[in-house]
PDB file of C-alpha atoms in Angstrom:
ATOM      1  CA  UNK A1146      41.112  15.379 -17.314  1.00 73.00           C
ATOM      2  CA  UNK A1147      42.459  16.994 -20.451  1.00 85.00           C
ATOM      3  CA  UNK A1148      45.552  15.363 -21.915  1.00 94.00           C
ATOM      4  CA  UNK A1149      48.247  17.979 -22.231  1.00 97.00           C
ATOM      5  CA  UNK A1150      51.065  17.422 -24.757  1.00 98.00           C
ATOM      6  CA  UNK A1151      53.165  19.813 -22.661  1.00 98.00           C
ATOM      7  CA  UNK A1152      53.275  18.567 -19.083  1.00 98.00           C
ATOM      8  CA  UNK A1153      55.445  21.138 -17.316  1.00 98.00           C
ATOM      9  CA  UNK A1154      57.449  24.319 -17.475  1.00 98.00           C
ATOM     10  CA  UNK A1155      60.964  22.896 -17.042  1.00 98.00           C
ATOM     11  CA  UNK A1156      63.484  25.760 -17.130  1.00 98.00           C
ATOM     12  CA  UNK A1157      64.464  29.201 -18.361  1.00 98.00           C
ATOM     13  CA  UNK A1158      67.684  30.325 -20.038  1.00 98.00           C
ATOM     14  CA  UNK A1159      68.768  33.758 -18.842  1.00 98.00           C
ATOM     15  CA  UNK A1160      71.414  35.975 -20.390  1.00 98.00           C
ATOM     16  CA  UNK A1161      73.538  37.963 -17.964  1.00 98.00           C
ATOM     17  CA  UNK A1162      76.335  40.470 -18.539  1.00 98.00           C
ATOM     18  CA  UNK A1163      77.998  39.292 -15.297  1.00 98.00           C
ATOM     19  CA  UNK A1164      77.923  35.493 -15.224  1.00 98.00           C
ATOM     20  CA  UNK A1165      79.968  35.107 -12.045  1.00 98.00           C
ATOM     21  CA  UNK A1166      77.838  37.576 -10.121  1.00 98.00           C
ATOM     22  CA  UNK A1167      74.597  35.981 -11.307  1.00 98.00           C
ATOM     23  CA  UNK A1168      75.765  32.476 -10.431  1.00 98.00           C
ATOM     24  CA  UNK A1169      76.866  33.602  -6.972  1.00 98.00           C
ATOM     25  CA  UNK A1170      73.504  35.261  -6.363  1.00 98.00           C
ATOM     26  CA  UNK A1171      71.361  32.339  -7.468  1.00 98.00           C
ATOM     27  CA  UNK A1172      73.444  29.784  -5.556  1.00 98.00           C
ATOM     28  CA  UNK A1173      74.395  31.655  -2.394  1.00 97.00           C
ATOM     29  CA  UNK A1174      71.279  33.754  -1.862  1.00 98.00           C
ATOM     30  CA  UNK A1175      68.311  32.655  -3.982  1.00 98.00           C
ATOM     31  CA  UNK A1176      68.648  28.973  -3.098  1.00 98.00           C
ATOM     32  CA  UNK A1177      69.621  27.070  -6.245  1.00 98.00           C
ATOM     33  CA  UNK A1178      72.573  24.714  -6.738  1.00 98.00           C
ATOM     34  CA  UNK A1179      75.046  24.436  -9.605  1.00 98.00           C
ATOM     35  CA  UNK A1180      74.869  21.020 -11.243  1.00 98.00           C
ATOM     36  CA  UNK A1181      77.091  21.499 -14.281  1.00 97.00           C
ATOM     37  CA  UNK A1182      78.781  23.915 -16.648  1.00 97.00           C
ATOM     38  CA  UNK A1183      79.141  23.211 -20.362  1.00 97.00           C
ATOM     39  CA  UNK A1184      80.132  25.476 -23.247  1.00 96.00           C
ATOM     40  CA  UNK A1185      80.164  28.451 -20.907  1.00 97.00           C
ATOM     41  CA  UNK A1186      76.592  27.860 -19.677  1.00 98.00           C
ATOM     42  CA  UNK A1187      75.952  27.358 -15.945  1.00 98.00           C
ATOM     43  CA  UNK A1188      73.093  24.985 -15.048  1.00 98.00           C
ATOM     44  CA  UNK A1189      71.316  25.442 -11.720  1.00 98.00           C
ATOM     45  CA  UNK A1190      68.847  23.067 -10.087  1.00 98.00           C
ATOM     46  CA  UNK A1191      66.212  23.414  -7.389  1.00 98.00           C
ATOM     47  CA  UNK A1192      65.365  20.686  -4.861  1.00 98.00           C
ATOM     48  CA  UNK A1193      62.937  18.727  -7.055  1.00 98.00           C
ATOM     49  CA  UNK A1194      63.817  16.345  -9.879  1.00 98.00           C
ATOM     50  CA  UNK A1195      64.354  18.717 -12.827  1.00 98.00           C
ATOM     51  CA  UNK A1196      67.924  18.578 -14.130  1.00 98.00           C
ATOM     52  CA  UNK A1197      67.984  22.367 -13.955  1.00 98.00           C
ATOM     53  CA  UNK A1198      65.510  25.209 -13.656  1.00 98.00           C
ATOM     54  CA  UNK A1199      67.844  28.029 -14.717  1.00 98.00           C
ATOM     55  CA  UNK A1200      70.623  28.084 -17.290  1.00 98.00           C
ATOM     56  CA  UNK A1201      72.841  31.170 -17.139  1.00 98.00           C
ATOM     57  CA  UNK A1202      74.529  32.417 -20.309  1.00 98.00           C
ATOM     58  CA  UNK A1203      77.045  35.221 -20.599  1.00 98.00           C
ATOM     59  CA  UNK A1204      75.578  37.957 -22.811  1.00 98.00           C
ATOM     60  CA  UNK A1205      76.039  41.653 -23.481  1.00 97.00           C
ATOM     61  CA  UNK A1206      72.728  42.514 -21.846  1.00 98.00           C
ATOM     62  CA  UNK A1207      70.226  40.983 -19.486  1.00 98.00           C
ATOM     63  CA  UNK A1208      67.839  38.968 -21.668  1.00 98.00           C
ATOM     64  CA  UNK A1209      65.586  35.931 -21.901  1.00 98.00           C
ATOM     65  CA  UNK A1210      67.247  33.411 -24.180  1.00 98.00           C
ATOM     66  CA  UNK A1211      64.748  30.539 -24.007  1.00 98.00           C
ATOM     67  CA  UNK A1212      61.876  28.905 -22.132  1.00 98.00           C
ATOM     68  CA  UNK A1213      61.886  25.094 -22.011  1.00 98.00           C
ATOM     69  CA  UNK A1214      58.845  22.855 -21.592  1.00 98.00           C
ATOM     70  CA  UNK A1215      58.691  19.095 -21.035  1.00 98.00           C
ATOM     71  CA  UNK A1216      56.580  16.977 -23.391  1.00 98.00           C
ATOM     72  CA  UNK A1217      54.422  14.030 -22.384  1.00 97.00           C
ATOM     73  CA  UNK A1218      55.635  11.842 -25.242  1.00 97.00           C
ATOM     74  CA  UNK A1219      58.074  11.910 -28.132  1.00 97.00           C
ATOM     75  CA  UNK A1220      55.010  11.515 -30.352  1.00 96.00           C
ATOM     76  CA  UNK A1221      53.987  15.069 -29.409  1.00 98.00           C
ATOM     77  CA  UNK A1222      56.897  16.742 -31.204  1.00 98.00           C
ATOM     78  CA  UNK A1223      55.223  16.437 -34.602  1.00 97.00           C
ATOM     79  CA  UNK A1224      51.864  17.888 -33.577  1.00 97.00           C
ATOM     80  CA  UNK A1225      53.464  20.702 -31.604  1.00 97.00           C
ATOM     81  CA  UNK A1226      55.680  21.720 -34.518  1.00 97.00           C
ATOM     82  CA  UNK A1227      52.877  21.559 -37.085  1.00 97.00           C
ATOM     83  CA  UNK A1228      50.421  23.474 -34.932  1.00 98.00           C
ATOM     84  CA  UNK A1229      52.981  26.069 -33.881  1.00 98.00           C
ATOM     85  CA  UNK A1230      54.081  26.780 -37.449  1.00 98.00           C
ATOM     86  CA  UNK A1231      50.438  27.115 -38.481  1.00 97.00           C
ATOM     87  CA  UNK A1232      49.972  29.658 -35.686  1.00 97.00           C
ATOM     88  CA  UNK A1233      52.949  31.767 -36.729  1.00 97.00           C
ATOM     89  CA  UNK A1234      56.006  30.170 -35.110  1.00 98.00           C
ATOM     90  CA  UNK A1235      59.209  29.283 -36.946  1.00 98.00           C
ATOM     91  CA  UNK A1236      60.959  25.945 -36.491  1.00 98.00           C
ATOM     92  CA  UNK A1237      64.552  26.573 -35.402  1.00 98.00           C
ATOM     93  CA  UNK A1238      65.630  22.984 -34.857  1.00 98.00           C
ATOM     94  CA  UNK A1239      63.775  19.745 -35.525  1.00 98.00           C
ATOM     95  CA  UNK A1240      63.600  17.116 -32.782  1.00 98.00           C
ATOM     96  CA  UNK A1241      67.034  15.635 -32.225  1.00 98.00           C
ATOM     97  CA  UNK A1242      69.521  14.607 -29.558  1.00 98.00           C
ATOM     98  CA  UNK A1243      70.084  17.351 -27.015  1.00 98.00           C
ATOM     99  CA  UNK A1244      73.822  17.742 -26.554  1.00 96.00           C
ATOM    100  CA  UNK A1245      73.469  19.849 -23.391  1.00 97.00           C
ATOM    101  CA  UNK A1246      73.929  18.152 -19.991  1.00 97.00           C
ATOM    102  CA  UNK A1247      70.188  17.592 -19.523  1.00 98.00           C
ATOM    103  CA  UNK A1248      70.105  15.293 -22.562  1.00 98.00           C
ATOM    104  CA  UNK A1249      66.965  13.818 -24.059  1.00 98.00           C
ATOM    105  CA  UNK A1250      65.420  14.925 -27.352  1.00 98.00           C
ATOM    106  CA  UNK A1251      65.004  18.658 -27.961  1.00 98.00           C
ATOM    107  CA  UNK A1252      63.086  20.826 -30.453  1.00 98.00           C
ATOM    108  CA  UNK A1253      63.240  24.626 -30.698  1.00 98.00           C
ATOM    109  CA  UNK A1254      60.773  27.163 -32.057  1.00 98.00           C
ATOM    110  CA  UNK A1255      60.810  30.926 -32.489  1.00 98.00           C
ATOM    111  CA  UNK A1256      57.523  32.223 -31.114  1.00 96.00           C
ATOM    112  CA  UNK A1257      55.247  34.547 -33.104  1.00 95.00           C
ATOM    113  CA  UNK A1258      56.100  37.491 -30.832  1.00 93.00           C
ATOM    114  CA  UNK A1259      59.773  36.609 -30.476  1.00 94.00           C
ATOM    115  CA  UNK A1260      61.621  34.431 -28.028  1.00 96.00           C
ATOM    116  CA  UNK A1261      62.781  30.842 -28.213  1.00 98.00           C
ATOM    117  CA  UNK A1262      60.504  28.067 -26.977  1.00 98.00           C
ATOM    118  CA  UNK A1263      62.141  24.690 -26.472  1.00 98.00           C
ATOM    119  CA  UNK A1264      60.513  21.312 -25.936  1.00 98.00           C
ATOM    120  CA  UNK A1265      62.285  18.344 -24.399  1.00 98.00           C
ATOM    121  CA  UNK A1266      61.409  14.709 -23.822  1.00 98.00           C
ATOM    122  CA  UNK A1267      63.459  12.101 -21.995  1.00 98.00           C
ATOM    123  CA  UNK A1268      65.657  14.678 -20.279  1.00 98.00           C
ATOM    124  CA  UNK A1269      67.838  13.699 -17.324  1.00 97.00           C
ATOM    125  CA  UNK A1270      66.260  13.901 -13.886  1.00 97.00           C
ATOM    126  CA  UNK A1271      67.630  14.035 -10.362  1.00 97.00           C
ATOM    127  CA  UNK A1272      66.504  12.162  -7.313  1.00 97.00           C
ATOM    128  CA  UNK A1273      64.551  14.889  -5.469  1.00 97.00           C
ATOM    129  CA  UNK A1274      66.141  16.270  -2.360  1.00 95.00           C
ATOM    130  CA  UNK A1275      64.203  16.338   0.901  1.00 89.00           C
ATOM    131  CA  UNK A1276      62.121  19.534   0.837  1.00 82.00           C
ATOM    132  CA  UNK A1277      63.641  22.458   2.698  1.00 90.00           C
ATOM    133  CA  UNK A1278      61.150  25.168   3.657  1.00 91.00           C
ATOM    134  CA  UNK A1279      63.214  28.120   2.450  1.00 95.00           C
ATOM    135  CA  UNK A1280      64.516  26.690  -0.852  1.00 98.00           C
ATOM    136  CA  UNK A1281      62.787  26.612  -4.265  1.00 98.00           C
ATOM    137  CA  UNK A1282      61.446  23.256  -5.445  1.00 98.00           C
ATOM    138  CA  UNK A1283      60.919  24.057  -9.134  1.00 98.00           C
ATOM    139  CA  UNK A1284      59.703  26.774 -11.451  1.00 98.00           C
ATOM    140  CA  UNK A1285      56.111  27.817 -10.805  1.00 98.00           C
ATOM    141  CA  UNK A1286      55.516  29.979 -13.872  1.00 98.00           C
ATOM    142  CA  UNK A1287      57.056  32.356 -16.336  1.00 98.00           C
ATOM    143  CA  UNK A1288      55.343  35.682 -16.997  1.00 98.00           C
ATOM    144  CA  UNK A1289      55.871  37.023 -20.512  1.00 98.00           C
ATOM    145  CA  UNK A1290      55.110  40.523 -21.760  1.00 98.00           C
ATOM    146  CA  UNK A1291      53.058  40.746 -24.943  1.00 98.00           C
ATOM    147  CA  UNK A1292      51.813  43.502 -27.192  1.00 98.00           C
ATOM    148  CA  UNK A1293      48.806  41.286 -27.987  1.00 97.00           C
ATOM    149  CA  UNK A1294      47.779  39.229 -24.959  1.00 98.00           C
ATOM    150  CA  UNK A1295      44.848  37.423 -26.548  1.00 97.00           C
ATOM    151  CA  UNK A1296      46.845  36.463 -29.637  1.00 97.00           C
ATOM    152  CA  UNK A1297      49.641  35.125 -27.462  1.00 98.00           C
ATOM    153  CA  UNK A1298      47.219  33.193 -25.243  1.00 98.00           C
ATOM    154  CA  UNK A1299      45.585  31.726 -28.345  1.00 98.00           C
ATOM    155  CA  UNK A1300      48.998  30.559 -29.543  1.00 98.00           C
ATOM    156  CA  UNK A1301      49.579  28.652 -26.321  1.00 98.00           C
ATOM    157  CA  UNK A1302      46.132  27.100 -26.591  1.00 98.00           C
ATOM    158  CA  UNK A1303      46.004  26.262 -30.305  1.00 98.00           C
ATOM    159  CA  UNK A1304      49.665  25.479 -30.919  1.00 98.00           C
ATOM    160  CA  UNK A1305      50.874  24.035 -27.624  1.00 98.00           C
ATOM    161  CA  UNK A1306      47.712  22.567 -26.130  1.00 98.00           C
ATOM    162  CA  UNK A1307      47.509  24.768 -23.034  1.00 98.00           C
ATOM    163  CA  UNK A1308      44.164  25.817 -21.549  1.00 98.00           C
ATOM    164  CA  UNK A1309      43.085  29.283 -20.476  1.00 98.00           C
ATOM    165  CA  UNK A1310      42.290  29.373 -16.761  1.00 98.00           C
ATOM    166  CA  UNK A1311      41.656  33.065 -16.126  1.00 98.00           C
ATOM    167  CA  UNK A1312      41.731  36.442 -17.887  1.00 98.00           C
ATOM    168  CA  UNK A1313      42.184  39.621 -15.887  1.00 97.00           C
ATOM    169  CA  UNK A1314      42.183  43.101 -17.387  1.00 96.00           C
ATOM    170  CA  UNK A1315      45.937  42.957 -17.941  1.00 96.00           C
ATOM    171  CA  UNK A1316      46.870  39.271 -18.023  1.00 98.00           C
ATOM    172  CA  UNK A1317      45.959  35.860 -19.423  1.00 98.00           C
ATOM    173  CA  UNK A1318      46.741  32.738 -17.395  1.00 98.00           C
ATOM    174  CA  UNK A1319      47.292  29.433 -19.189  1.00 98.00           C
ATOM    175  CA  UNK A1320      48.037  25.973 -17.822  1.00 98.00           C
ATOM    176  CA  UNK A1321      49.479  22.653 -18.965  1.00 98.00           C
ATOM    177  CA  UNK A1322      48.793  20.571 -15.849  1.00 98.00           C
ATOM    178  CA  UNK A1323      46.863  20.961 -12.590  1.00 98.00           C
ATOM    179  CA  UNK A1324      48.726  24.152 -11.601  1.00 98.00           C
ATOM    180  CA  UNK A1325      46.456  27.140 -12.221  1.00 98.00           C
ATOM    181  CA  UNK A1326      49.060  28.538 -14.599  1.00 98.00           C
ATOM    182  CA  UNK A1327      52.475  27.714 -16.013  1.00 98.00           C
ATOM    183  CA  UNK A1328      52.597  30.767 -18.280  1.00 98.00           C
ATOM    184  CA  UNK A1329      51.186  34.218 -17.621  1.00 98.00           C
ATOM    185  CA  UNK A1330      50.926  36.693 -20.489  1.00 98.00           C
ATOM    186  CA  UNK A1331      50.965  40.351 -19.470  1.00 98.00           C
ATOM    187  CA  UNK A1332      49.734  43.289 -21.546  1.00 98.00           C
ATOM    188  CA  UNK A1333      52.703  45.506 -22.395  1.00 98.00           C
ATOM    189  CA  UNK A1334      54.083  47.835 -25.040  1.00 97.00           C
ATOM    190  CA  UNK A1335      57.031  45.488 -25.587  1.00 97.00           C
ATOM    191  CA  UNK A1336      57.506  41.731 -25.884  1.00 98.00           C
ATOM    192  CA  UNK A1337      59.846  39.958 -23.494  1.00 98.00           C
ATOM    193  CA  UNK A1338      60.205  38.722 -19.937  1.00 98.00           C
ATOM    194  CA  UNK A1339      58.115  40.126 -17.100  1.00 98.00           C
ATOM    195  CA  UNK A1340      59.341  37.794 -14.358  1.00 98.00           C
ATOM    196  CA  UNK A1341      60.173  34.205 -13.407  1.00 99.00           C
ATOM    197  CA  UNK A1342      58.453  32.581 -10.414  1.00 99.00           C
ATOM    198  CA  UNK A1343      59.984  29.840  -8.266  1.00 98.00           C
ATOM    199  CA  UNK A1344      57.781  27.516  -6.231  1.00 98.00           C
ATOM    200  CA  UNK A1345      58.471  27.304  -2.503  1.00 98.00           C
ATOM    201  CA  UNK A1346      57.173  24.356  -0.417  1.00 97.00           C
ATOM    202  CA  UNK A1347      54.836  26.526   1.694  1.00 97.00           C
ATOM    203  CA  UNK A1348      53.840  30.135   2.259  1.00 96.00           C
ATOM    204  CA  UNK A1349      56.257  30.169   5.189  1.00 97.00           C
ATOM    205  CA  UNK A1350      58.993  29.281   2.729  1.00 97.00           C
ATOM    206  CA  UNK A1351      58.131  32.466   0.835  1.00 98.00           C
ATOM    207  CA  UNK A1352      58.564  34.404   4.077  1.00 98.00           C
ATOM    208  CA  UNK A1353      61.784  32.666   5.070  1.00 98.00           C
ATOM    209  CA  UNK A1354      63.234  33.053   1.585  1.00 98.00           C
ATOM    210  CA  UNK A1355      62.259  36.726   1.627  1.00 98.00           C
ATOM    211  CA  UNK A1356      64.009  37.112   4.970  1.00 98.00           C
ATOM    212  CA  UNK A1357      67.178  35.556   3.574  1.00 98.00           C
ATOM    213  CA  UNK A1358      67.044  37.947   0.614  1.00 98.00           C
ATOM    214  CA  UNK A1359      66.610  40.960   2.897  1.00 98.00           C
ATOM    215  CA  UNK A1360      69.515  39.802   5.071  1.00 98.00           C
ATOM    216  CA  UNK A1361      71.665  39.648   1.922  1.00 98.00           C
ATOM    217  CA  UNK A1362      70.754  43.211   0.952  1.00 98.00           C
ATOM    218  CA  UNK A1363      68.006  42.503  -1.586  1.00 98.00           C
ATOM    219  CA  UNK A1364      64.785  44.204  -0.457  1.00 98.00           C
ATOM    220  CA  UNK A1365      61.325  42.973  -1.410  1.00 98.00           C
ATOM    221  CA  UNK A1366      60.386  44.677  -4.668  1.00 98.00           C
ATOM    222  CA  UNK A1367      56.675  43.922  -4.329  1.00 98.00           C
ATOM    223  CA  UNK A1368      54.725  41.984  -1.712  1.00 97.00           C
ATOM    224  CA  UNK A1369      54.345  39.976   0.380  1.00 98.00           C
ATOM    225  CA  UNK A1370      50.784  39.324  -0.748  1.00 98.00           C
ATOM    226  CA  UNK A1371      48.346  36.816  -2.228  1.00 98.00           C
ATOM    227  CA  UNK A1372      47.454  37.026  -5.909  1.00 98.00           C
ATOM    228  CA  UNK A1373      43.913  36.806  -7.251  1.00 97.00           C
ATOM    229  CA  UNK A1374      44.187  34.446 -10.250  1.00 98.00           C
ATOM    230  CA  UNK A1375      46.033  31.385  -8.978  1.00 98.00           C
ATOM    231  CA  UNK A1376      45.518  32.297  -5.303  1.00 98.00           C
ATOM    232  CA  UNK A1377      49.283  32.083  -4.728  1.00 98.00           C
ATOM    233  CA  UNK A1378      51.322  33.848  -2.060  1.00 98.00           C
ATOM    234  CA  UNK A1379      54.089  35.999  -3.561  1.00 98.00           C
ATOM    235  CA  UNK A1380      57.156  38.093  -2.911  1.00 98.00           C
ATOM    236  CA  UNK A1381      58.995  39.757  -5.813  1.00 98.00           C
ATOM    237  CA  UNK A1382      62.663  40.702  -6.043  1.00 98.00           C
ATOM    238  CA  UNK A1383      65.068  42.061  -8.652  1.00 98.00           C
ATOM    239  CA  UNK A1384      68.253  40.073  -9.220  1.00 98.00           C
ATOM    240  CA  UNK A1385      71.676  41.772  -9.534  1.00 98.00           C
ATOM    241  CA  UNK A1386      71.424  42.212 -13.315  1.00 98.00           C
ATOM    242  CA  UNK A1387      67.811  43.409 -13.406  1.00 98.00           C
ATOM    243  CA  UNK A1388      65.692  40.266 -13.848  1.00 98.00           C
ATOM    244  CA  UNK A1389      62.498  40.259 -11.793  1.00 98.00           C
ATOM    245  CA  UNK A1390      62.048  36.999  -9.864  1.00 99.00           C
ATOM    246  CA  UNK A1391      59.385  35.746  -7.498  1.00 98.00           C
ATOM    247  CA  UNK A1392      59.074  33.357  -4.604  1.00 98.00           C
ATOM    248  CA  UNK A1393      55.581  31.852  -4.621  1.00 98.00           C
ATOM    249  CA  UNK A1394      53.595  29.087  -2.926  1.00 98.00           C
ATOM    250  CA  UNK A1395      50.141  27.554  -2.653  1.00 98.00           C
ATOM    251  CA  UNK A1396      49.352  27.818  -6.370  1.00 98.00           C
ATOM    252  CA  UNK A1397      45.715  26.861  -6.898  1.00 98.00           C
ATOM    253  CA  UNK A1398      45.216  23.325  -8.215  1.00 98.00           C
ATOM    254  CA  UNK A1399      42.485  23.026 -10.859  1.00 98.00           C
ATOM    255  CA  UNK A1400      40.883  20.469 -13.145  1.00 97.00           C
ATOM    256  CA  UNK A1401      38.536  20.562 -16.127  1.00 95.00           C
ATOM    257  CA  UNK A1402      35.658  21.684 -13.914  1.00 96.00           C
ATOM    258  CA  UNK A1403      37.346  25.008 -13.159  1.00 97.00           C
ATOM    259  CA  UNK A1404      35.331  27.990 -14.405  1.00 96.00           C
ATOM    260  CA  UNK A1405      37.335  30.648 -16.255  1.00 97.00           C
ATOM    261  CA  UNK A1406      36.815  34.117 -14.791  1.00 97.00           C
ATOM    262  CA  UNK A1407      37.082  37.308 -16.796  1.00 97.00           C
ATOM    263  CA  UNK A1408      38.256  40.854 -16.000  1.00 96.00           C
ATOM    264  CA  UNK A1409      35.010  41.804 -14.247  1.00 96.00           C
ATOM    265  CA  UNK A1410      35.687  39.142 -11.615  1.00 96.00           C
ATOM    266  CA  UNK A1411      39.259  40.199 -10.796  1.00 95.00           C
ATOM    267  CA  UNK A1412      38.603  43.619  -9.329  1.00 93.00           C
ATOM    268  CA  UNK A1413      40.046  44.933  -6.046  1.00 90.00           C
ATOM    269  CA  UNK A1414      38.882  47.821  -3.882  1.00 91.00           C
ATOM    270  CA  UNK A1415      40.673  51.113  -4.688  1.00 91.00           C
ATOM    271  CA  UNK A1416      44.324  51.032  -3.647  1.00 88.00           C
ATOM    272  CA  UNK A1417      44.495  47.265  -3.140  1.00 93.00           C
ATOM    273  CA  UNK A1418      46.960  45.183  -5.172  1.00 94.00           C
ATOM    274  CA  UNK A1419      46.378  41.713  -3.708  1.00 96.00           C
ATOM    275  CA  UNK A1420      43.715  39.634  -1.975  1.00 96.00           C
ATOM    276  CA  UNK A1421      44.955  40.335   1.521  1.00 96.00           C
ATOM    277  CA  UNK A1422      45.283  44.069   1.005  1.00 95.00           C
ATOM    278  CA  UNK A1423      48.773  44.220   2.517  1.00 95.00           C
ATOM    279  CA  UNK A1424      50.997  44.396  -0.587  1.00 96.00           C
ATOM    280  CA  UNK A1425      51.887  48.036  -1.265  1.00 95.00           C
ATOM    281  CA  UNK A1426      51.422  49.566  -4.723  1.00 95.00           C
ATOM    282  CA  UNK A1427      54.136  48.394  -7.083  1.00 96.00           C
ATOM    283  CA  UNK A1428      56.962  50.947  -7.265  1.00 97.00           C
ATOM    284  CA  UNK A1429      57.861  52.560 -10.580  1.00 98.00           C
ATOM    285  CA  UNK A1430      61.350  51.024 -10.634  1.00 98.00           C
ATOM    286  CA  UNK A1431      59.806  47.560 -10.317  1.00 98.00           C
ATOM    287  CA  UNK A1432      57.373  48.237 -13.149  1.00 98.00           C
ATOM    288  CA  UNK A1433      60.308  49.430 -15.253  1.00 98.00           C
ATOM    289  CA  UNK A1434      62.307  46.287 -14.457  1.00 98.00           C
ATOM    290  CA  UNK A1435      59.374  44.137 -15.533  1.00 98.00           C
ATOM    291  CA  UNK A1436      59.552  45.728 -18.991  1.00 98.00           C
ATOM    292  CA  UNK A1437      63.345  45.906 -19.383  1.00 98.00           C
ATOM    293  CA  UNK A1438      64.296  42.305 -20.140  1.00 98.00           C
ATOM    294  CA  UNK A1439      63.729  41.523 -23.797  1.00 98.00           C
ATOM    295  CA  UNK A1440      64.034  38.345 -25.810  1.00 98.00           C
ATOM    296  CA  UNK A1441      67.509  37.516 -27.093  1.00 97.00           C
ATOM    297  CA  UNK A1442      68.021  38.585 -30.686  1.00 85.00           C
TER     298      UNK A1442
END
């Protein structure tokens, strides 16, 4: 099995123009729990061991402020920084003590297409809670929009040590562990956030979570269905400030024997948008939302 210097997608930092409303939504409806607040930032955990999976910042607009990955070893900071700079990134902060509540050692980079990528080692962890079917366990993946998908995918491979698992006509899927993908890169006219996916314990958890969202007045934006690359069940929603979020489950587990498939493989019959053929075509307002959240300046 390939040794990955990055072992997991840990968390995302989201900017919101209505911090109180966003916190209430993610805690009372989406299924996360507040663990701390420091310097105006609200940290929210899921049921697994990550200190937090979402950090909410007050900002003038809805935006993606950072994506944080966990490193296998403190020895990996040097190679990651050197490789990333060679591939067009800019070092924002060298490895050093992380003063935020999650602790550990943190390094920050500015990616070639924008956005802040952070890398942490030795961060605080929780004792996992007993799984609850309708609550998120952890982040499953982050989907980023890119004006040059292949260049962005190459950055993740050459700079960060990810591996390409599949390439559809519109997206590249890259992994850093046995999950089929931790990052998805979507072809777009702008760079920024497409959506954030949260892993549910089972496909029924996706359904139960979707039911809770509907009861709270948040209709399904796209789905329910089963994706092609990754084979995961999905249901998409739009949060109160316009961020597209996903409940997902049953992400395909792969190893080095997995064969990468190209665009010719990922083709559906006319009108179909998922494997099952039950997800309706994605509405225009959902497509617009998936392009609206940019990287923080």
